[in-house]
Amino acid sequence: MKIPPPPVHRGVRIAGTGSYVPEGLLTNDDLARMVDTSDEWIQQRTGIRRRHICDPTTEGTLVMSREALRRALDQAGLEASSLDMIIVATVTMEMTCPSTAARIAGELGATPAAAFDITAACCGFLYALNLADTLVRSGRADRVGIVGCDWMSSIIDYDDRSCSILFGDAAGAAVLEATDDPSKGCIHQTMHADGRGWPALYIPRRDRDLADGDTVEGIRLGCLRMNGREVYKFAVNQFQNSISGALEAAELTPDEVGSYICHQSNLRIIESAVEKLGLPREKVYVNIDEYGNSSAGSVGLCLDQMRTKGLIDESKPSLLVAFGGGMTWSSCVWNW
Ligand code: UT7
């Protein structure tokens, strides 16, 4: 019998980040031509001015995920063949078999890296980050590529103004690798779900998927259904609880965090956390005005933009936080 080696004590670093945002634009005025809404209502209730959406003839989850990871590898100066694993978080995989991860691994030349997709809606990137950190820290993998990507415009019913105004398409990626210093990487993480709340945000595929109270009439199967008010209530609470819980667990004051990298779902949800918890506003990144809510793409996109713009103070830990369908919520305190 082979005795397992002792636990490896090592840390994790982010070697590179990348993102992909389609050039195609959908403005609030465009939406006002499709449904009864207005630029003023959308900006006031959500902070969104416009969102980017794929050209369905040339773009989608596969292309966005692959390009975001390619850019992360380029930034790290690494070959795809050096990856042990690729994790893609998405609710809009183009096929369930093969996984998006397996396809991009094949296209980028990462074979035979392990490759699989995970589904945690808007928490997807954070779930992937937390999982990858744990695998690298434990010694089971040395280098992992993670992607959060959603092609929301492929599952939006543009006749449904309660959903269509919020979402855009994007992908964010990162390459994580082992480092000798165990204090580096994720120093606190949470991943939670409460499946009892699923009807607030779901994508019915068949009649039998419909939640109580939802009927076939007026609902487009394959499109996202959302009870905005329910999600809003859940989100405001979980968002604040996740941030305060992470600060407490990592023994940090709001000012000791260098940057807050938050899921972009609604500007009002972010602002209420800033106000209630006394977060330093200038450290809380916001890009929802330009991209809307890109679901699993959102946190990875923020991370990449912040790193690229030099907005991350790496002398202090960053706090990443998200919530989404499932219902799910997740956080991570990352020591650079
Ligand atoms: O990543 C997680 C995904 N989802 C979320 O985070 C979404 C969380 N929820 C929200 O962001 C907000 O609930 C929305 C932005 C979706 C809606 O804002 P709200 O302030 O909660 O509006 P509401 O649903 O309470 O509706 C207020 C009014 C209603 O009219 P009445 O009943 O007061 O006459 C709606 O019919 O606004 C109406 N309304 C709209 N009006 C213009 C709802 N959607 C629209 C619209 N344009 N697009």
Tab-separated table of C-alpha atoms and ligand atoms in Angstrom:
chain	number	residue	atom	x	y	z
A	1	MET	CA	0.000	0.000	0.000
A	2	LYS	CA	1.291	3.420	-0.872
A	3	ILE	CA	1.038	5.851	2.063
A	4	PRO	CA	-0.296	9.278	0.949
A	5	PRO	CA	2.239	12.093	1.226
A	6	PRO	CA	1.808	14.646	4.041
A	7	PRO	CA	-0.409	17.663	3.260
A	8	VAL	CA	1.314	20.212	1.063
A	9	HIS	CA	1.658	23.659	2.605
A	10	ARG	CA	1.592	26.150	-0.175
A	11	GLY	CA	-0.262	29.189	-1.369
A	12	VAL	CA	-1.874	30.278	-4.601
A	13	ARG	CA	-1.258	33.220	-6.905
A	14	ILE	CA	-3.149	34.658	-9.826
A	15	ALA	CA	-0.672	34.480	-12.691
A	16	GLY	CA	-2.907	36.209	-15.229
A	17	THR	CA	-6.407	37.437	-15.933
A	18	GLY	CA	-8.348	38.012	-19.137
A	19	SER	CA	-11.823	38.900	-20.318
A	20	TYR	CA	-13.943	39.044	-23.424
A	21	VAL	CA	-16.796	41.442	-24.057
A	22	PRO	CA	-18.635	41.444	-27.386
A	23	GLU	CA	-18.621	44.684	-29.361
A	24	GLY	CA	-22.373	44.568	-30.046
A	25	LEU	CA	-24.323	47.083	-27.944
A	26	LEU	CA	-27.863	47.127	-26.606
A	27	THR	CA	-28.761	50.509	-25.129
A	28	ASN	CA	-31.667	51.446	-22.878
A	29	ASP	CA	-33.182	53.328	-25.809
A	30	ASP	CA	-32.947	50.151	-27.932
A	31	LEU	CA	-34.909	48.285	-25.229
A	32	ALA	CA	-37.474	51.104	-25.006
A	33	ARG	CA	-38.219	50.455	-28.670
A	34	MET	CA	-38.979	46.775	-27.860
A	35	VAL	CA	-40.985	47.004	-24.601
A	36	ASP	CA	-42.695	49.578	-22.388
A	37	THR	CA	-39.660	50.938	-20.540
A	38	SER	CA	-37.394	54.000	-20.621
A	39	ASP	CA	-33.771	54.985	-20.264
A	40	GLU	CA	-34.699	57.011	-17.172
A	41	TRP	CA	-36.479	54.079	-15.433
A	42	ILE	CA	-33.647	51.646	-16.143
A	43	GLN	CA	-30.902	54.022	-15.012
A	44	GLN	CA	-32.764	54.987	-11.852
A	45	ARG	CA	-33.683	51.422	-10.819
A	46	THR	CA	-30.497	49.622	-11.866
A	47	GLY	CA	-27.676	52.034	-12.808
A	48	ILE	CA	-27.405	50.381	-16.230
A	49	ARG	CA	-26.908	52.525	-19.369
A	50	ARG	CA	-26.142	49.797	-21.862
A	51	ARG	CA	-24.935	46.225	-22.157
A	52	HIS	CA	-22.811	44.315	-24.674
A	53	ILE	CA	-24.344	41.382	-26.513
A	54	CYS	CA	-22.974	38.682	-28.790
A	55	ASP	CA	-23.372	38.481	-32.528
A	56	PRO	CA	-25.019	35.018	-32.505
A	57	THR	CA	-23.499	34.158	-35.887
A	58	THR	CA	-19.914	34.444	-34.668
A	59	GLU	CA	-19.929	34.672	-30.870
A	60	GLY	CA	-21.328	32.804	-27.886
A	61	THR	CA	-20.213	31.060	-24.709
A	62	LEU	CA	-17.549	28.993	-26.435
A	63	VAL	CA	-15.845	31.937	-28.152
A	64	MET	CA	-16.091	34.282	-25.158
A	65	SER	CA	-14.748	31.654	-22.723
A	66	ARG	CA	-11.923	30.592	-24.999
A	67	GLU	CA	-10.785	34.139	-25.725
A	68	ALA	CA	-10.958	35.225	-22.080
A	69	LEU	CA	-8.798	32.258	-21.033
A	70	ARG	CA	-6.415	32.776	-23.962
A	71	ARG	CA	-5.912	36.379	-22.808
A	72	ALA	CA	-5.328	35.276	-19.203
A	73	LEU	CA	-2.692	32.786	-20.387
A	74	ASP	CA	-1.061	35.429	-22.607
A	75	GLN	CA	-0.921	37.873	-19.727
A	76	ALA	CA	0.672	35.190	-17.534
A	77	GLY	CA	3.104	34.281	-20.309
A	78	LEU	CA	2.009	30.648	-20.080
A	79	GLU	CA	1.105	27.956	-22.590
A	80	ALA	CA	-2.304	26.269	-22.320
A	81	SER	CA	-0.439	22.948	-22.234
A	82	SER	CA	0.873	23.861	-18.770
A	83	LEU	CA	-2.645	23.788	-17.248
A	84	ASP	CA	-3.716	20.798	-15.129
A	85	MET	CA	-7.378	21.744	-15.180
A	86	ILE	CA	-9.908	24.096	-16.750
A	87	ILE	CA	-13.162	25.007	-14.986
A	88	VAL	CA	-15.830	26.999	-16.828
A	89	ALA	CA	-18.726	28.413	-14.813
A	90	THR	CA	-21.791	29.127	-16.926
A	91	VAL	CA	-25.551	28.672	-17.158
A	92	THR	CA	-25.426	29.119	-20.926
A	93	MET	CA	-23.230	26.246	-22.097
A	94	GLU	CA	-23.841	25.694	-25.802
A	95	MET	CA	-23.932	21.933	-25.235
A	96	THR	CA	-24.057	20.005	-21.993
A	97	CYS	CA	-21.871	17.325	-23.591
A	98	PRO	CA	-19.103	18.047	-24.260
A	99	SER	CA	-18.550	20.674	-21.594
A	100	THR	CA	-17.478	24.169	-22.630
A	101	ALA	CA	-14.291	23.578	-20.651
A	102	ALA	CA	-13.415	20.430	-22.628
A	103	ARG	CA	-13.969	22.237	-25.918
A	104	ILE	CA	-11.833	25.238	-25.031
A	105	ALA	CA	-9.163	22.917	-23.620
A	106	GLY	CA	-9.100	21.188	-27.001
A	107	GLU	CA	-9.019	24.434	-28.965
A	108	LEU	CA	-6.341	26.074	-26.826
A	109	GLY	CA	-4.132	22.974	-26.675
A	110	ALA	CA	-4.551	22.153	-22.985
A	111	THR	CA	-5.017	18.396	-23.510
A	112	PRO	CA	-5.067	16.282	-21.310
A	113	ALA	CA	-5.958	18.801	-18.593
A	114	ALA	CA	-9.111	17.908	-16.634
A	115	ALA	CA	-11.982	20.029	-17.917
A	116	PHE	CA	-15.526	20.514	-16.676
A	117	ASP	CA	-18.307	23.084	-16.366
A	118	ILE	CA	-20.005	24.156	-13.161
A	119	THR	CA	-23.322	25.925	-12.715
A	120	ALA	CA	-23.802	28.378	-9.880
A	121	ALA	CA	-25.387	31.220	-11.886
A	122	CYS	CA	-23.922	34.618	-10.951
A	123	CYS	CA	-21.741	32.956	-8.254
A	124	GLY	CA	-20.088	30.759	-10.892
A	125	PHE	CA	-16.762	32.590	-11.148
A	126	LEU	CA	-16.382	32.747	-7.373
A	127	TYR	CA	-17.268	29.073	-6.940
A	128	ALA	CA	-14.632	28.261	-9.594
A	129	LEU	CA	-12.048	30.518	-7.916
A	130	ASN	CA	-12.674	28.966	-4.495
A	131	LEU	CA	-12.565	25.424	-5.895
A	132	ALA	CA	-9.404	26.058	-7.895
A	133	ASP	CA	-7.676	27.663	-4.912
A	134	THR	CA	-8.526	24.627	-2.767
A	135	LEU	CA	-7.242	22.161	-5.377
A	136	VAL	CA	-3.977	24.027	-5.917
A	137	ARG	CA	-3.465	24.604	-2.185
A	138	SER	CA	-3.969	20.882	-1.483
A	139	GLY	CA	-1.411	19.888	-4.092
A	140	ARG	CA	-3.941	18.091	-6.312
A	141	ALA	CA	-3.280	20.573	-9.136
A	142	ASP	CA	-0.447	22.998	-9.829
A	143	ARG	CA	-2.067	25.329	-12.340
A	144	VAL	CA	-5.774	25.818	-13.074
A	145	GLY	CA	-7.551	28.013	-15.634
A	146	ILE	CA	-10.951	29.295	-14.533
A	147	VAL	CA	-13.586	31.100	-16.583
A	148	GLY	CA	-16.924	32.679	-15.690
A	149	CYS	CA	-19.005	33.282	-18.793
A	150	ASP	CA	-22.616	33.834	-19.711
A	151	TRP	CA	-24.278	34.461	-23.034
A	152	MET	CA	-27.354	35.951	-21.404
A	153	SER	CA	-28.762	37.377	-24.633
A	154	SER	CA	-29.312	33.762	-25.778
A	155	ILE	CA	-31.721	33.076	-22.874
A	156	ILE	CA	-33.494	36.421	-22.572
A	157	ASP	CA	-37.070	36.893	-23.697
A	158	TYR	CA	-36.829	40.428	-25.070
A	159	ASP	CA	-40.600	40.816	-24.637
A	160	ASP	CA	-40.144	40.451	-20.861
A	161	ARG	CA	-39.142	43.866	-19.535
A	162	SER	CA	-38.680	42.561	-15.988
A	163	CYS	CA	-35.587	40.599	-17.133
A	164	SER	CA	-34.403	41.976	-20.434
A	165	ILE	CA	-33.168	45.301	-19.087
A	166	LEU	CA	-30.691	43.751	-16.661
A	167	PHE	CA	-28.489	41.348	-18.537
A	168	GLY	CA	-25.491	41.473	-20.885
A	169	ASP	CA	-22.892	39.032	-22.217
A	170	ALA	CA	-19.276	38.694	-21.016
A	171	ALA	CA	-16.532	36.344	-19.878
A	172	GLY	CA	-13.795	36.750	-17.276
A	173	ALA	CA	-10.920	34.336	-16.707
A	174	ALA	CA	-7.934	33.777	-14.440
A	175	VAL	CA	-4.990	31.414	-14.246
A	176	LEU	CA	-4.171	30.246	-10.721
A	177	GLU	CA	-0.903	28.576	-9.805
A	178	ALA	CA	0.960	27.306	-6.777
A	179	THR	CA	3.374	29.477	-4.845
A	180	ASP	CA	5.568	28.595	-1.851
A	181	ASP	CA	4.028	31.172	0.499
A	182	PRO	CA	0.922	29.589	2.144
A	183	SER	CA	-0.393	33.027	3.177
A	184	LYS	CA	-1.054	33.867	-0.499
A	185	GLY	CA	-4.366	33.228	-2.210
A	186	CYS	CA	-7.750	32.614	-0.704
A	187	ILE	CA	-7.536	33.194	3.057
A	188	HIS	CA	-11.275	32.874	3.625
A	189	GLN	CA	-14.027	31.507	1.412
A	190	THR	CA	-17.726	30.729	1.554
A	191	MET	CA	-19.957	28.895	-0.926
A	192	HIS	CA	-23.626	28.485	-0.086
A	193	ALA	CA	-26.938	27.616	-1.686
A	194	ASP	CA	-30.566	27.494	-0.643
A	195	GLY	CA	-32.371	25.453	-3.277
A	196	ARG	CA	-35.749	26.208	-1.733
A	197	GLY	CA	-35.651	29.631	-3.366
A	198	TRP	CA	-35.088	28.425	-6.950
A	199	PRO	CA	-38.392	29.696	-8.456
A	200	ALA	CA	-37.175	33.292	-8.028
A	201	LEU	CA	-34.654	32.834	-10.848
A	202	TYR	CA	-34.742	29.899	-13.231
A	203	ILE	CA	-34.652	28.737	-16.842
A	204	PRO	CA	-37.526	26.322	-17.525
A	205	ARG	CA	-36.810	23.916	-20.395
A	206	ARG	CA	-40.078	21.922	-20.304
A	207	ASP	CA	-43.617	22.534	-19.059
A	208	ARG	CA	-42.958	20.389	-16.027
A	209	ASP	CA	-40.092	22.650	-14.919
A	210	LEU	CA	-42.483	25.539	-14.301
A	211	ALA	CA	-42.670	26.718	-10.697
A	212	ASP	CA	-46.024	26.853	-8.906
A	213	GLY	CA	-47.952	29.841	-10.170
A	214	ASP	CA	-46.104	30.024	-13.499
A	215	THR	CA	-48.136	28.879	-16.500
A	216	VAL	CA	-47.206	27.924	-20.037
A	217	GLU	CA	-49.089	30.901	-21.412
A	218	GLY	CA	-46.880	33.932	-21.709
A	219	ILE	CA	-43.691	32.090	-20.737
A	220	ARG	CA	-41.019	31.301	-23.286
A	221	LEU	CA	-39.411	27.962	-22.470
A	222	GLY	CA	-35.624	28.140	-22.531
A	223	CYS	CA	-35.686	31.762	-21.333
A	224	LEU	CA	-34.830	33.175	-17.936
A	225	ARG	CA	-37.691	33.764	-15.467
A	226	MET	CA	-37.068	36.170	-12.622
A	227	ASN	CA	-39.075	37.477	-9.716
A	228	GLY	CA	-37.116	40.713	-9.445
A	229	ARG	CA	-38.528	41.817	-6.107
A	230	GLU	CA	-37.834	38.455	-4.446
A	231	VAL	CA	-34.311	38.346	-5.808
A	232	TYR	CA	-33.754	41.935	-4.744
A	233	LYS	CA	-34.753	41.217	-1.125
A	234	PHE	CA	-32.591	38.096	-1.014
A	235	ALA	CA	-29.683	39.879	-2.673
A	236	VAL	CA	-29.616	42.947	-0.436
A	237	ASN	CA	-29.458	40.731	2.669
A	238	GLN	CA	-27.054	38.076	1.424
A	239	PHE	CA	-24.745	40.600	-0.172
A	240	GLN	CA	-24.346	42.503	3.085
A	241	ASN	CA	-24.164	39.347	5.223
A	242	SER	CA	-21.521	37.855	2.943
A	243	ILE	CA	-19.351	40.977	3.106
A	244	SER	CA	-19.693	41.468	6.868
A	245	GLY	CA	-19.168	37.721	7.463
A	246	ALA	CA	-16.006	37.701	5.359
A	247	LEU	CA	-14.620	40.802	7.103
A	248	GLU	CA	-15.274	39.239	10.486
A	249	ALA	CA	-13.821	35.829	9.569
A	250	ALA	CA	-10.660	37.371	8.098
A	251	GLU	CA	-10.465	39.874	10.992
A	252	LEU	CA	-10.420	42.879	8.699
A	253	THR	CA	-12.018	46.311	8.994
A	254	PRO	CA	-13.638	47.690	5.813
A	255	ASP	CA	-10.606	49.986	5.302
A	256	GLU	CA	-8.119	47.122	5.559
A	257	VAL	CA	-9.516	45.659	2.339
A	258	GLY	CA	-7.728	46.989	-0.754
A	259	SER	CA	-10.573	46.443	-3.217
A	260	TYR	CA	-14.125	45.128	-3.303
A	261	ILE	CA	-14.807	43.035	-6.383
A	262	CYS	CA	-18.565	42.564	-6.431
A	263	HIS	CA	-21.072	40.857	-8.668
A	264	GLN	CA	-22.753	43.582	-10.723
A	265	SER	CA	-26.480	42.939	-10.515
A	266	ASN	CA	-28.000	46.274	-9.619
A	267	LEU	CA	-26.240	49.488	-8.577
A	268	ARG	CA	-28.768	49.949	-5.764
A	269	ILE	CA	-27.744	46.620	-4.198
A	270	ILE	CA	-24.068	47.637	-4.235
A	271	GLU	CA	-24.825	51.155	-2.918
A	272	SER	CA	-26.919	49.808	-0.055
A	273	ALA	CA	-24.019	47.590	1.088
A	274	VAL	CA	-21.620	50.540	0.853
A	275	GLU	CA	-23.935	52.638	2.992
A	276	LYS	CA	-24.966	50.001	5.558
A	277	LEU	CA	-21.496	48.574	6.124
A	278	GLY	CA	-19.538	51.840	5.743
A	279	LEU	CA	-17.398	50.486	2.890
A	280	PRO	CA	-14.915	52.939	1.358
A	281	ARG	CA	-16.816	53.831	-1.840
A	282	GLU	CA	-13.678	54.457	-3.913
A	283	LYS	CA	-12.554	50.854	-3.356
A	284	VAL	CA	-15.813	49.345	-4.626
A	285	TYR	CA	-15.538	48.743	-8.349
A	286	VAL	CA	-18.630	49.391	-10.474
A	287	ASN	CA	-18.988	48.745	-14.212
A	288	ILE	CA	-22.678	47.851	-14.383
A	289	ASP	CA	-23.481	51.062	-16.280
A	290	GLU	CA	-21.585	49.710	-19.308
A	291	TYR	CA	-22.105	45.922	-19.112
A	292	GLY	CA	-25.282	45.303	-17.113
A	293	ASN	CA	-25.390	42.007	-15.227
A	294	SER	CA	-23.317	39.424	-17.091
A	295	SER	CA	-24.112	36.628	-14.607
A	296	ALA	CA	-21.088	34.291	-14.249
A	297	GLY	CA	-19.047	36.722	-16.371
A	298	SER	CA	-19.420	39.630	-13.989
A	299	VAL	CA	-16.892	39.051	-11.173
A	300	GLY	CA	-14.145	37.782	-13.519
A	301	LEU	CA	-14.672	40.763	-15.809
A	302	CYS	CA	-14.360	43.168	-12.863
A	303	LEU	CA	-11.234	41.370	-11.641
A	304	ASP	CA	-9.572	41.586	-15.039
A	305	GLN	CA	-10.512	45.224	-15.624
A	306	MET	CA	-9.312	46.237	-12.169
A	307	ARG	CA	-5.984	44.446	-12.572
A	308	THR	CA	-5.467	45.832	-16.053
A	309	LYS	CA	-6.251	49.383	-14.900
A	310	GLY	CA	-3.953	49.013	-11.853
A	311	LEU	CA	-6.900	49.510	-9.488
A	312	ILE	CA	-6.038	46.663	-7.144
A	313	ASP	CA	-3.950	47.590	-4.119
A	314	GLU	CA	-2.077	44.297	-3.786
A	315	SER	CA	-0.596	45.301	-0.425
A	316	LYS	CA	-4.045	44.584	1.044
A	317	PRO	CA	-6.440	41.668	0.543
A	318	SER	CA	-9.326	41.944	-1.911
A	319	LEU	CA	-12.854	40.894	-1.027
A	320	LEU	CA	-14.889	39.204	-3.770
A	321	VAL	CA	-18.609	38.613	-3.350
A	322	ALA	CA	-21.538	37.352	-5.422
A	323	PHE	CA	-25.085	35.970	-5.242
A	324	GLY	CA	-27.351	34.453	-7.842
A	325	GLY	CA	-29.783	31.806	-9.011
A	326	GLY	CA	-30.023	28.608	-7.031
A	327	MET	CA	-30.217	30.617	-4.855
A	328	THR	CA	-26.468	30.803	-4.300
A	329	TRP	CA	-24.077	33.150	-2.533
A	330	SER	CA	-20.330	33.129	-2.174
A	331	SER	CA	-17.363	35.165	-0.993
A	332	CYS	CA	-13.592	35.063	-1.026
A	333	VAL	CA	-10.903	37.098	0.694
A	334	TRP	CA	-7.836	37.003	-1.547
A	335	ASN	CA	-4.367	37.816	-0.262
A	336	TRP	CA	-2.151	38.935	-3.181
B	1	UT7	O1	-27.720	38.421	-10.463
B	1	UT7	C1	-28.937	38.182	-9.848
B	1	UT7	C2	-29.994	38.512	-10.845
B	1	UT7	N1	-31.022	39.418	-10.548
B	1	UT7	C3	-31.033	40.498	-9.744
B	1	UT7	O2	-30.159	40.828	-9.013
B	1	UT7	C4	-32.296	41.316	-9.805
B	1	UT7	C5	-32.717	41.939	-8.507
B	1	UT7	N2	-33.864	42.787	-8.699
B	1	UT7	C6	-33.793	43.996	-9.275
B	1	UT7	O3	-32.733	44.449	-9.636
B	1	UT7	C7	-35.048	44.815	-9.345
B	1	UT7	O4	-36.092	44.137	-8.676
B	1	UT7	C8	-35.493	45.134	-10.812
B	1	UT7	C9	-34.517	46.105	-11.451
B	1	UT7	C10	-35.602	43.861	-11.627
B	1	UT7	C11	-36.865	45.826	-10.756
B	1	UT7	O5	-36.789	47.016	-9.985
B	1	UT7	P1	-37.826	47.263	-8.808
B	1	UT7	O6	-37.512	48.581	-8.247
B	1	UT7	O7	-37.760	46.097	-7.863
B	1	UT7	O8	-39.194	47.315	-9.573
B	1	UT7	P2	-40.515	46.477	-9.290
B	1	UT7	O9	-40.394	45.098	-9.839
B	1	UT7	O10	-40.882	46.644	-7.834
B	1	UT7	O11	-41.550	47.273	-10.169
B	1	UT7	C12	-41.903	48.642	-9.894
B	1	UT7	C13	-42.793	49.125	-11.032
B	1	UT7	C14	-43.926	48.172	-11.338
B	1	UT7	O12	-45.038	48.953	-11.707
B	1	UT7	P3	-46.208	49.243	-10.646
B	1	UT7	O13	-46.719	47.882	-10.249
B	1	UT7	O14	-45.571	49.976	-9.529
B	1	UT7	O15	-47.170	50.057	-11.448
B	1	UT7	C15	-43.435	47.410	-12.550
B	1	UT7	O16	-44.480	46.942	-13.366
B	1	UT7	O17	-42.028	49.247	-12.226
B	1	UT7	C16	-42.645	48.482	-13.283
B	1	UT7	N3	-41.571	47.928	-14.105
B	1	UT7	C17	-41.020	48.599	-15.123
B	1	UT7	N4	-41.257	49.828	-15.627
B	1	UT7	C18	-40.508	50.229	-16.649
B	1	UT7	C19	-40.963	46.723	-13.994
B	1	UT7	N5	-40.015	46.588	-14.938
B	1	UT7	C20	-40.028	47.755	-15.641
B	1	UT7	C21	-39.271	48.225	-16.732
B	1	UT7	N6	-39.535	49.455	-17.198
B	1	UT7	N7	-38.296	47.485	-17.307
